[in-house]
Structure formats: C-alpha cells, structure tokens
Tab-separated table of C-alpha atoms in Angstrom:
chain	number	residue	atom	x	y	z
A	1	UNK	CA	42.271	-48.525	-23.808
A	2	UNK	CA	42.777	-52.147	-24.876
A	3	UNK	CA	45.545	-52.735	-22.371
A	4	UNK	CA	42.888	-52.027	-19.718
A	5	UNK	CA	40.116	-53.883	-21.210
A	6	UNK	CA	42.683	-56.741	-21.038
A	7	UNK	CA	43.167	-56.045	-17.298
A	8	UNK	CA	39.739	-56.026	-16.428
A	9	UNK	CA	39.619	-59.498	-18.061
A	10	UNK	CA	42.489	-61.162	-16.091
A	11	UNK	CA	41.277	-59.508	-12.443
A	12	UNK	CA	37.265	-60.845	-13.335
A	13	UNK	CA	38.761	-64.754	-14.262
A	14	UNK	CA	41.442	-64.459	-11.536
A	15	UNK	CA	38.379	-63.509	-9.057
A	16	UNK	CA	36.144	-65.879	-10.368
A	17	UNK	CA	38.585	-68.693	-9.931
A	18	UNK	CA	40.115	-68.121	-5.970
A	19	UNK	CA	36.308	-67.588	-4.783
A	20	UNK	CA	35.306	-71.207	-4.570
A	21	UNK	CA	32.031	-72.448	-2.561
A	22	UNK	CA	34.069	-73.542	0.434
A	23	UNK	CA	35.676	-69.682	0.363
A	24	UNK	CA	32.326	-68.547	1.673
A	25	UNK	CA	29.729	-69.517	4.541
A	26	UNK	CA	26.855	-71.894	4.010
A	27	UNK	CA	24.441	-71.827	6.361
A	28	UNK	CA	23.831	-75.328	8.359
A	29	UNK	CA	19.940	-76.441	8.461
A	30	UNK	CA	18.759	-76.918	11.997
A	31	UNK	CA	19.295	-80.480	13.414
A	32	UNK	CA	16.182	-79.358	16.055
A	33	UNK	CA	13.221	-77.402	15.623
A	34	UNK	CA	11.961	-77.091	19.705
A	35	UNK	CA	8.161	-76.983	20.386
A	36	UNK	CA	5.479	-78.487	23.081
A	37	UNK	CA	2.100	-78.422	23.983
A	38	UNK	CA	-0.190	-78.761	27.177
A	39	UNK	CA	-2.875	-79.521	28.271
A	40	UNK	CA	-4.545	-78.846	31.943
A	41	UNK	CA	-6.026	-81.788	34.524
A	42	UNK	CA	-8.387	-79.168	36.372
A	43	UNK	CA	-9.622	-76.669	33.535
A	44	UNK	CA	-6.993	-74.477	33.858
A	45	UNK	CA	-7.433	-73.481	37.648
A	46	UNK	CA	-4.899	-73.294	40.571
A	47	UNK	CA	-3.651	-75.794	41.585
A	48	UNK	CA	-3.907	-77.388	38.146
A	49	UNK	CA	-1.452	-80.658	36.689
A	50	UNK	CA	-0.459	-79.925	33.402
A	51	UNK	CA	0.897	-82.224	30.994
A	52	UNK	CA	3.505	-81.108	28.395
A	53	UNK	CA	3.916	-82.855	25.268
A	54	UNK	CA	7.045	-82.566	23.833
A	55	UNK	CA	6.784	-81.444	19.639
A	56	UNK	CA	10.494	-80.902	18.746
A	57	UNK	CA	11.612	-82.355	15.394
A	58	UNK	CA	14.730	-84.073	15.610
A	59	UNK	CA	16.761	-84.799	12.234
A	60	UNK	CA	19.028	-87.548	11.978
A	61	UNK	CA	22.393	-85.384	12.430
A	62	UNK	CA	20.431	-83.999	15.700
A	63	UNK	CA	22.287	-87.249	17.351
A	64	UNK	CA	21.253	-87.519	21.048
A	65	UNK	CA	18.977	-84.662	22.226
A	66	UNK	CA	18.423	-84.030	25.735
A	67	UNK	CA	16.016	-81.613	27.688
A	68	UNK	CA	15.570	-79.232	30.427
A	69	UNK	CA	12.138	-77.797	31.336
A	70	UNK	CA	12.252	-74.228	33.254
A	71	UNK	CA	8.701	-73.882	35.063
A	72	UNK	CA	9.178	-70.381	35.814
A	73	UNK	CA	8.028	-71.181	39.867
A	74	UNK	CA	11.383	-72.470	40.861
A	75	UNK	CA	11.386	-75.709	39.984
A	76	UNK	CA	12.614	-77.906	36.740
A	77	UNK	CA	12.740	-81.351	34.743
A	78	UNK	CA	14.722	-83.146	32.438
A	79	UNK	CA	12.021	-85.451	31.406
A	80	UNK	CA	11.177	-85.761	27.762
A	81	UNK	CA	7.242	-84.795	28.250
A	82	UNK	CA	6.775	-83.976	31.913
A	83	UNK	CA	4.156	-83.154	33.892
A	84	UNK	CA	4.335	-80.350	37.070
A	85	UNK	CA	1.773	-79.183	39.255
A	86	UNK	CA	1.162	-75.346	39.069
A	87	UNK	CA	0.123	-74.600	42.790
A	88	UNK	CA	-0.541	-70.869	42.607
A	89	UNK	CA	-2.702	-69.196	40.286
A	90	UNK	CA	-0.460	-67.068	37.606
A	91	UNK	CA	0.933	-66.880	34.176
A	92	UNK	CA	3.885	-68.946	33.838
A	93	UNK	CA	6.580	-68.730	30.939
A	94	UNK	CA	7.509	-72.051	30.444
A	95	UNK	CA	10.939	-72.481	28.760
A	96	UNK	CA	11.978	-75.797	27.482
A	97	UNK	CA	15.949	-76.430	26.036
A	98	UNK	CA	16.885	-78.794	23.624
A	99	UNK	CA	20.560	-79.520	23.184
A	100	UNK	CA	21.782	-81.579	20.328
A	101	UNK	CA	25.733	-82.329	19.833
A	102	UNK	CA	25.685	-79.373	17.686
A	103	UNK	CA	22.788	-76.835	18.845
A	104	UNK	CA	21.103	-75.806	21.590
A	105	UNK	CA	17.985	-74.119	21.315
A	106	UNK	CA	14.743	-73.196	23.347
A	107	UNK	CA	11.233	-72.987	23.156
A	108	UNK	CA	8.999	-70.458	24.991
A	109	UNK	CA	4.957	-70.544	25.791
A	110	UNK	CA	3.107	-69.398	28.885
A	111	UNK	CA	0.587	-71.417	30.605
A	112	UNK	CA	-2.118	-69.103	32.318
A	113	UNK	CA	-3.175	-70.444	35.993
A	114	UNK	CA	-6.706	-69.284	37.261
A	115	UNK	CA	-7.571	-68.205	40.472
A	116	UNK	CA	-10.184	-71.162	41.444
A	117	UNK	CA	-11.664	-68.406	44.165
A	118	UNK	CA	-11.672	-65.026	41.276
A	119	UNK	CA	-14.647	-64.599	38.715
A	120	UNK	CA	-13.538	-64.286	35.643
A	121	UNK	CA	-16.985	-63.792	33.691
A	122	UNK	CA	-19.372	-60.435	34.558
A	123	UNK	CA	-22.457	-61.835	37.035
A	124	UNK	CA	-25.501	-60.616	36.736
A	125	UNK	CA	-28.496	-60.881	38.800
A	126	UNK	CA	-31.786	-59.660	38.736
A	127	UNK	CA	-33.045	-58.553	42.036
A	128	UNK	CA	-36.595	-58.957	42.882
A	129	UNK	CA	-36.739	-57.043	46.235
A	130	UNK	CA	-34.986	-53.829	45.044
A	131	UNK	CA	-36.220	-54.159	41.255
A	132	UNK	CA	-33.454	-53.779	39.413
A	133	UNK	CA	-30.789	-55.735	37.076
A	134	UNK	CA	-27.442	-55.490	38.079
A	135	UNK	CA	-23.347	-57.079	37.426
A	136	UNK	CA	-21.457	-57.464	41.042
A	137	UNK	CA	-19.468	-54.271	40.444
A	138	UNK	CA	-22.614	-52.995	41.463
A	139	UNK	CA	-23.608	-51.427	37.457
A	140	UNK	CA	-27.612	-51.590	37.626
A	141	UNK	CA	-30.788	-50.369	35.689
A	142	UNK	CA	-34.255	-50.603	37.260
A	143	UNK	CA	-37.116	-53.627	36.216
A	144	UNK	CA	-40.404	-52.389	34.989
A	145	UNK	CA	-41.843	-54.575	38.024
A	146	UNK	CA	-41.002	-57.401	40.519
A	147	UNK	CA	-39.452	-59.956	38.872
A	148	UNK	CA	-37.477	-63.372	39.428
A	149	UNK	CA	-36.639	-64.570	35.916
A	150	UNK	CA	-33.915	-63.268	33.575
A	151	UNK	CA	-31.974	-64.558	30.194
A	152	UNK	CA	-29.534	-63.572	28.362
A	153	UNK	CA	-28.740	-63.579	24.375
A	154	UNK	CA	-25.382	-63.408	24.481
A	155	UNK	CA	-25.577	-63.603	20.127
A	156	UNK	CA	-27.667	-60.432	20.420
A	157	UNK	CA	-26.522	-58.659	23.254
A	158	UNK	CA	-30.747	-59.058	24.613
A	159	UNK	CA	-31.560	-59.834	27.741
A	160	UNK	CA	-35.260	-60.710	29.205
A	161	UNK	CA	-36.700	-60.680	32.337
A	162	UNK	CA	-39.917	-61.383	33.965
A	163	UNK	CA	-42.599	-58.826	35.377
A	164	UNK	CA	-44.988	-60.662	38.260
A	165	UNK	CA	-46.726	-57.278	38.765
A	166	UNK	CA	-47.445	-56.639	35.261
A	167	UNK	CA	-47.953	-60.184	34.054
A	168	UNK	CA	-45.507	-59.308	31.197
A	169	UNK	CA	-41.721	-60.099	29.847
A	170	UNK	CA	-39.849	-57.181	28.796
A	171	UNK	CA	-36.793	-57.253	26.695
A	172	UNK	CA	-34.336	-54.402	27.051
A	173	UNK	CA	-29.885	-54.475	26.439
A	174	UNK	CA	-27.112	-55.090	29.321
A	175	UNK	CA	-26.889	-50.799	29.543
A	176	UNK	CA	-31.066	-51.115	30.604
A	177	UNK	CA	-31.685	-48.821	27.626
A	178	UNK	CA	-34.969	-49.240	25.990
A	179	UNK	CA	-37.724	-51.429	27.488
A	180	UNK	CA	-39.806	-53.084	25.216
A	181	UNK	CA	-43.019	-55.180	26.260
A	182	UNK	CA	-42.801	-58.512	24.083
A	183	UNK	CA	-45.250	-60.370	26.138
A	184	UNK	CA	-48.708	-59.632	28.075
A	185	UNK	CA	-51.579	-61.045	30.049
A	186	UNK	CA	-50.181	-63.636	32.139
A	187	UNK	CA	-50.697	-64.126	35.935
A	188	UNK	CA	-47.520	-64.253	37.417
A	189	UNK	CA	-44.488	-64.875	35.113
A	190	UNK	CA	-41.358	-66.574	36.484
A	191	UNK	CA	-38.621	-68.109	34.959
A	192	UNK	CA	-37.199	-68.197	31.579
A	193	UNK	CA	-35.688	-70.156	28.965
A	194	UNK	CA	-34.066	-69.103	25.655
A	195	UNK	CA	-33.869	-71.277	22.378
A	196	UNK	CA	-31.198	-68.736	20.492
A	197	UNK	CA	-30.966	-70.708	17.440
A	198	UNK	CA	-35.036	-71.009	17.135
A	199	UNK	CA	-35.724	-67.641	18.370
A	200	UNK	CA	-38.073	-69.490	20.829
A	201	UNK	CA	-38.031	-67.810	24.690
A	202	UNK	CA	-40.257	-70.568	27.419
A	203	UNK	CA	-41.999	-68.551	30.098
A	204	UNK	CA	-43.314	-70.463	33.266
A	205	UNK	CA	-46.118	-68.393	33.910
A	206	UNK	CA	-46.919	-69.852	37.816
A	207	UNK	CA	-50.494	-68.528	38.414
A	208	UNK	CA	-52.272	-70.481	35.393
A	209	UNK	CA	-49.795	-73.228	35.989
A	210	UNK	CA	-48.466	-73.140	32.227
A	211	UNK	CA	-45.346	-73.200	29.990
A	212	UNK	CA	-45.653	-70.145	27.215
A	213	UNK	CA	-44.149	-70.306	23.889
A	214	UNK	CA	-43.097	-66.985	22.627
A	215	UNK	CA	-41.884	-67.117	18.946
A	216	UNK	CA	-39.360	-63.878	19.261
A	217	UNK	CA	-39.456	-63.453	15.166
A	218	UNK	CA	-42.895	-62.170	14.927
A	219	UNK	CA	-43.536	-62.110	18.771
A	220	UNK	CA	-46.449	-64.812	18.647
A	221	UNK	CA	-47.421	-67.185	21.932
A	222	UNK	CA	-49.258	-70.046	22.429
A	223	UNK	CA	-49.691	-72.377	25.432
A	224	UNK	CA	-46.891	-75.065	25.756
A	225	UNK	CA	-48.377	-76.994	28.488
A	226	UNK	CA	-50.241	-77.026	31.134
A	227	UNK	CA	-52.252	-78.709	33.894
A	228	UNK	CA	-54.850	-80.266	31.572
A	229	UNK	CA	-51.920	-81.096	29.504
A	230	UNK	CA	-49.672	-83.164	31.745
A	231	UNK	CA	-47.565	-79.759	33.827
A	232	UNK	CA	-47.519	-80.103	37.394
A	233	UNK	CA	-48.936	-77.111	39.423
A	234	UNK	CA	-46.918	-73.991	40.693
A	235	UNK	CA	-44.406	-74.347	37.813
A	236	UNK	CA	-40.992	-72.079	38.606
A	237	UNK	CA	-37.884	-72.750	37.084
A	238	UNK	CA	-36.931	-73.729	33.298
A	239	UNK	CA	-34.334	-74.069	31.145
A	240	UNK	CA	-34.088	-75.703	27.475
A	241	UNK	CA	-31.593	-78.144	26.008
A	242	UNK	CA	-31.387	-80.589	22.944
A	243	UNK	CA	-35.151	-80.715	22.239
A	244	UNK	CA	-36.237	-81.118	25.659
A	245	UNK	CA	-37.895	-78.305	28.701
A	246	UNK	CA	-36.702	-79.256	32.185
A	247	UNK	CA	-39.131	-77.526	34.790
A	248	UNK	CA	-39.670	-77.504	38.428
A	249	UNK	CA	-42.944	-77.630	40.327
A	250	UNK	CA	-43.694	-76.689	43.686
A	251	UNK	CA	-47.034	-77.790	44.451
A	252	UNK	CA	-47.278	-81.101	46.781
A	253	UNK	CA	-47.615	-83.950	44.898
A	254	UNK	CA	-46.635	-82.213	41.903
A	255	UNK	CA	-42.438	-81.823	42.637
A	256	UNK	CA	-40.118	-81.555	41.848
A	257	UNK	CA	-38.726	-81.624	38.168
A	258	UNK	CA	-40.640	-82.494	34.933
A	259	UNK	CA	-39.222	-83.134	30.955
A	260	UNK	CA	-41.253	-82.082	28.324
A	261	UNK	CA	-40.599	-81.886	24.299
A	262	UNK	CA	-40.747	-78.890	22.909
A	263	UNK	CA	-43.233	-79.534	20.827
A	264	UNK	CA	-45.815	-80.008	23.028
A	265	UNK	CA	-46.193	-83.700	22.688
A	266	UNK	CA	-44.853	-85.203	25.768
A	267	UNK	CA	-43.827	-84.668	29.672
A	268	UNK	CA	-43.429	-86.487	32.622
A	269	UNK	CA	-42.222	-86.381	35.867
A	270	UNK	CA	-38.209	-87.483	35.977
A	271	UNK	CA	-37.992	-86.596	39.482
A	272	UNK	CA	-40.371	-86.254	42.440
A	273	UNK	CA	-40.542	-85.631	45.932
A	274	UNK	CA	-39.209	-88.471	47.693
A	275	UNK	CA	-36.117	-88.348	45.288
A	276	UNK	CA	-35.440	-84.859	45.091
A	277	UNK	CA	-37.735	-82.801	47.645
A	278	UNK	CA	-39.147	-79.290	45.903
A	279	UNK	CA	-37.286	-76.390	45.030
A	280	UNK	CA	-37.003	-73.156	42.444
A	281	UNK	CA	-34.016	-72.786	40.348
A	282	UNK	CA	-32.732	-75.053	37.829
A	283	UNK	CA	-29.732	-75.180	35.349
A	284	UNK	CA	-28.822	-77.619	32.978
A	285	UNK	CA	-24.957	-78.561	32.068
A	286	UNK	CA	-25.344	-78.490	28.198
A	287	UNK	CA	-21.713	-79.905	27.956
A	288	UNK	CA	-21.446	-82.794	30.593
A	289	UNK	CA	-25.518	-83.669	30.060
A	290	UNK	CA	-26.129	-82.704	33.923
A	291	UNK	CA	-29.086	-81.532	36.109
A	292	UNK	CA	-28.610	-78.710	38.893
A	293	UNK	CA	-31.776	-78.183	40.621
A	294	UNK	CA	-33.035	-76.601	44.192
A	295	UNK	CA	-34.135	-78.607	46.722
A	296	UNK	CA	-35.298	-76.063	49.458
A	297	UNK	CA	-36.744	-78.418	51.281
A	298	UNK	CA	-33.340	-79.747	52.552
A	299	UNK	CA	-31.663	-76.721	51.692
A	300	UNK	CA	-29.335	-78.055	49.303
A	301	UNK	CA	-28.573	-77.689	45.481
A	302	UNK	CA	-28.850	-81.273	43.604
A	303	UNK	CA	-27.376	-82.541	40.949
A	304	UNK	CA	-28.562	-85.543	38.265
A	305	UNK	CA	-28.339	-86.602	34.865
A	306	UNK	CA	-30.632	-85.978	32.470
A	307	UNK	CA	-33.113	-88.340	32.906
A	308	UNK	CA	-33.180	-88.081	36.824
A	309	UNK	CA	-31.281	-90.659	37.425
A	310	UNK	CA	-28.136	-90.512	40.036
A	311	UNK	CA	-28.908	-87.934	42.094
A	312	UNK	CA	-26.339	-86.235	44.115
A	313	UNK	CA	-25.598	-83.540	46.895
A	314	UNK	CA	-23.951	-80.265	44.664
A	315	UNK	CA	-23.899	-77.586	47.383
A	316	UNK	CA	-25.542	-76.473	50.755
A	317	UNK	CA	-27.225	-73.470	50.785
A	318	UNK	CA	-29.057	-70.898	53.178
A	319	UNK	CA	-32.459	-70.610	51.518
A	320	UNK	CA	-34.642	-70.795	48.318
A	321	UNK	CA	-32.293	-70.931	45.052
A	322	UNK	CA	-34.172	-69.175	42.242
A	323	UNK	CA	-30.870	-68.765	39.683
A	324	UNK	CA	-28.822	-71.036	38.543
A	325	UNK	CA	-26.629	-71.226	35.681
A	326	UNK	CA	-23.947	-73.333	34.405
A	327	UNK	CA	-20.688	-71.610	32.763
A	328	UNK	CA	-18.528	-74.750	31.190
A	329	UNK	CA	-15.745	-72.527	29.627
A	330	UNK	CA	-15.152	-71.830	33.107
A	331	UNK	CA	-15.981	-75.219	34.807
A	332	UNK	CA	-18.335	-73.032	37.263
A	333	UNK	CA	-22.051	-72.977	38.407
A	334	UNK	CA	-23.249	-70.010	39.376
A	335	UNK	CA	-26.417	-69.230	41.673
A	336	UNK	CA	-28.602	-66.764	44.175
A	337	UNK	CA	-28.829	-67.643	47.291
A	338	UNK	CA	-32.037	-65.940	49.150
A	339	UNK	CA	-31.633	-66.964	52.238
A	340	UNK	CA	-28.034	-65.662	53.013
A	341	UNK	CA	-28.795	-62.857	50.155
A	342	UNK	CA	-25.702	-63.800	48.505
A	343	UNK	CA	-24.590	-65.003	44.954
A	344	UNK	CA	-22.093	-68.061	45.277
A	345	UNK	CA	-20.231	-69.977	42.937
A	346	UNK	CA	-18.696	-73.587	42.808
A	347	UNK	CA	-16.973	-75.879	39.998
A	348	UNK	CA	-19.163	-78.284	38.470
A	349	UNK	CA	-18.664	-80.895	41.485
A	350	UNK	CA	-19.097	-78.800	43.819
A	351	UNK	CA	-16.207	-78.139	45.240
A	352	UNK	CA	-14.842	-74.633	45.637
A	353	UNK	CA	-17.863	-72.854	46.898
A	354	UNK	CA	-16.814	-69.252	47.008
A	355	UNK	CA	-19.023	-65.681	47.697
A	356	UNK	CA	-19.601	-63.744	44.862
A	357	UNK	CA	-21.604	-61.294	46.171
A	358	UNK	CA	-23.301	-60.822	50.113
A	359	UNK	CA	-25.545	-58.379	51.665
A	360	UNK	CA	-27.540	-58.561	48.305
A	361	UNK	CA	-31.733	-57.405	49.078
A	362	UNK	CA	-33.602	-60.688	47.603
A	363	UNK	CA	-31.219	-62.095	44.345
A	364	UNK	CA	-33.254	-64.368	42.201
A	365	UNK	CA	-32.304	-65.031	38.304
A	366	UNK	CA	-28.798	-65.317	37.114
A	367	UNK	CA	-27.116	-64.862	33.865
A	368	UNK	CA	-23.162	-64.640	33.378
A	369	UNK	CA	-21.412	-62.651	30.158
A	370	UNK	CA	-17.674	-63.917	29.309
C-alpha cells in the first residue's frame, strides 16, 4: 500500500508540472464588438432615407477595421455610416461586417418600411346618415340618434358621441355595448373635445350657440362660452390642446376659427373669413403645434399654426369636412369627406392623399385606435 501511495504522488507532481498555461487554450477577447443604429428621413414610410450610425467598438489590437453594409434589396456599401434609400415598403434585415486583421464579425437589425398608401391604425367613423359607429372593416354598432361628433379615450377604452335628435352625448365602449346618457338638454350637439388628463369632455352645442363643459368625474356641466360671452354663432367643430379650445363658426361674419382658454376667461377670433373662408371640422397637430381646419367654402382642408398665422392649402376635397384628426406616430391626418362620401388620409403636408374608405352614406366624426 505505501508503494502505491508513493505512485500516486509522483504521477499528481509529474502532471502538475508538464500542464503549463501555454499547454492549454486561452480564449482571445474580441478586438470588435459590431453594432449600428438608424434613424428614418420620412417617418419610417416607403420610400424613406435612412441613416445608419455605425456603434462598433474597436480596441487597439482591432488594427484597421473595414466595413460592408448588406441592405437586404440588392444593393451594398462600404462606407463607415452610410445612408441608402429604401424604395419599397418592407422589412429589411440589414447586415453590417466588420473585419479586423484578426476577426470578422457581423451585426444584424431589421429596419421596417411602411406602406405610405396602407393604414396601419383601426379608423373609425361615426356616420350620421345611417346612425351608426363603425372601423373600415366595416365592424359597426348603431347611435342612439343622428349624430356628427365622436371622441375617443384611448386611456379608457370610452368613446363619446353626439345625439342632435336627442340633444344628448352618450358614452358607450369600441364593441357599442352599453349606452349611457352623460349629458341632456341641449339643442343640437355637435362636435367634441376630450381633456383625458382633466376628465373634462367640450361639447359645441350649435343651436344655443355655446361651448359645454362636462366634468366626466361627477358628470357636472356648465356653460363655457357663448354668444353673450365672446363665441361666434353656429359653433361646429372643437378640439382642445395645451390650455386652449380651437372652434369653428359658421355663421357670416362670425367664421371661421376662434381660441378660447379653458377657463372661460378669454376668446377671440384667430382666423376669419377673408383668411380662411368657413368650414366644419377641425384637428389640431399636438406635436408640430399645427391647425387643420375645413374651409368648405373653397372646398379645401387648411392648415395654420396656432395662432392663425401662415395659412396654407393641406388637401382638396369634395364637400363639407366634419372629422378630422391628426395621428403623429404615424405622420397621418385623417378625415370624412361628405361630399365624395369617403374617408381619406394624407401625411401631415399633405402629400400622399390616399382613400380609406368610399361609397360611405354621410361620414362625419373621426377617431383612429393604434
């Protein structure tokens, strides 16, 4: 037993001593770590520039590192950050290779090209000929009356529409389930506009030419404005931003947008006639700090900043516009168009006007869910 023991000894030191750190592999740290970003000219919509920044982390034994770019439509670069012009909507693997005097390695991401002419969000109209709420797939649920304003609450999943025939605003879910009356006694309700984070909803009530309040906590209302107080006559369309109401009148001498606080202690007339004609719907661009507003008069969409100033040509159109919204994660506007009974969409300058939906009955207020 001790001769073994001994053994056992002399193989464990001889072992020991022949295995040496050069006798087995260490593994090399990476002279390049590959990466990029990107970032898109024409919010991400065909055909779009994009310009990729190259990331890659070069070590001082990298040496000199040279690059190819794959852009997974046929064509390459060898520039260091590049820029290549996607033509065709599509998702695009991107593949950039970084090749050191040691290494080569690549980096992967895919860069998602939107159809400019596709909608990518769930439209919704509310239709005041045919009575009813509906997305462009055609999904719809039958108004309690006649109406030409809706809202959304994206937060809550509420929408709210108004009810000419019954003088009322009814608030009911995207499935129509349950209809419940939150607001009575007015003379003919149009348009609406939704504070989310205040819980306030604005209702342009035409026939006593006022703006409503309507506190949706506790489901109290009180008079905004009105005549006596400064609103032009025939008010129709509203929206809220920042503080600040932006309505349109359509009474002469009263048109054709007005800016009021929302607390009731100022409004005046940013745009009239002889700037911007008369007209229904109105948006605002809460991003970009732009007006879109009807001008039926000229049939034409308009576009200004937020004090009226710089008014421009948006988009033609074939009739009264009573809905218009703005979608910015999009770049898109959104709107009905009566007159060719039709729902249309363009970017935010206009360009790309595209069909949504045609052969619609009488298409007034929009809303959009992403």
């Amino acid at each position: 037993m001790r001769k073994n023991n001994y053994l056992f000894i002399i193989l464990s030191v001889w072992m020991f001593a022949a295995c040496s750190e050069n006798d087995f592999p260490v593994p090399q740290s990476s002279s390049i770590v590959p990466s990029f970003t990107f970032t898109s000219s024409n919010e991400g919509f065909a055909p779009d520039t994009i310009t990729f920044t190259n990331m890659t982390e070069e070590l001082e034994t990298a040496g000199t590192v040279s690059y190819t770019w794959n852009f997974d439509d046929g064509q390459f670069s060898t520039d260091i950050n590049p820029t290549h012009v996607f033509k065709a909507p599509g998702t695009y693997t991107v593949t950039m290779i970084a090749i050191s005097a040691d290494q080569m390695k690549a980096y992967k991401a895919d860069v998602l090209v939107k159809d400019p002419t596709a909608l990518v969000v769930s439209l919704y109209y509310i239709d005041a000929g045919s009575k009813f709420i509906s997305d462009t797939d055609g999904n719809a649920f039958a108004t309690k009356g006649l109406g030409y304003g809706v809202e959304y609450d994206a937060d809550n999943g509420v929408v709210y529409y108004s009810d000419i025939e019954g003088g009322k605003v009814w608030k009911t879910n995207l499935s129509g389930g349950e209809h419940q009356e939150i607001l009575s006694g007015l003379t003919s309700p149009r348009d609406l506009a939704l504070d989310s984070q205040n819980q306030k909803l604005y209702v342009v009530d035409r026939g006593s030419n006022s703006v409503m309040e309507l506190n949706l906590a506790d489901l109290s209302s009180k008079v905004l404005y009105n005549t006596a107080g400064g609103l032009g006559e025939k008010p129709e369309a509203i929206d809220y931003h920042n503080g600040f109401l932006y309505i349109t009148c359509v009474e002469i001498d009263f048109e054709s947008v007005w800016k009021a606080k929302v607390d009731g202690s100022a409004i005046e007339n940013i745009i009239d006639y002889g700037a911007g004609g008369y007209g229904y719907g109105l948006a605002v661009d809460k991003i970009n700090n732009k007006l879109y507003f009807d001008n039926t008069d000229n049939d034409e969409i308009l576009m200004s900043n937020l004090d009226g100033s710089g008014i421009a040509v948006f988009a033609n159109t074939g009739g009264r516009v009573y809905g218009l919204v703005v979608d910015n994660s999009n770049g898109k506007v959104y709107w009905s168009d009566e007159g060719d009974r039709a729902l249309k969409m363009a970017n935010l300058d206009g360009s790309g006007l595209t069909d949504v939906a045609v052969e619609l009955t009488s298409p007034a207020g929009v809303f959009f869910v992403e």
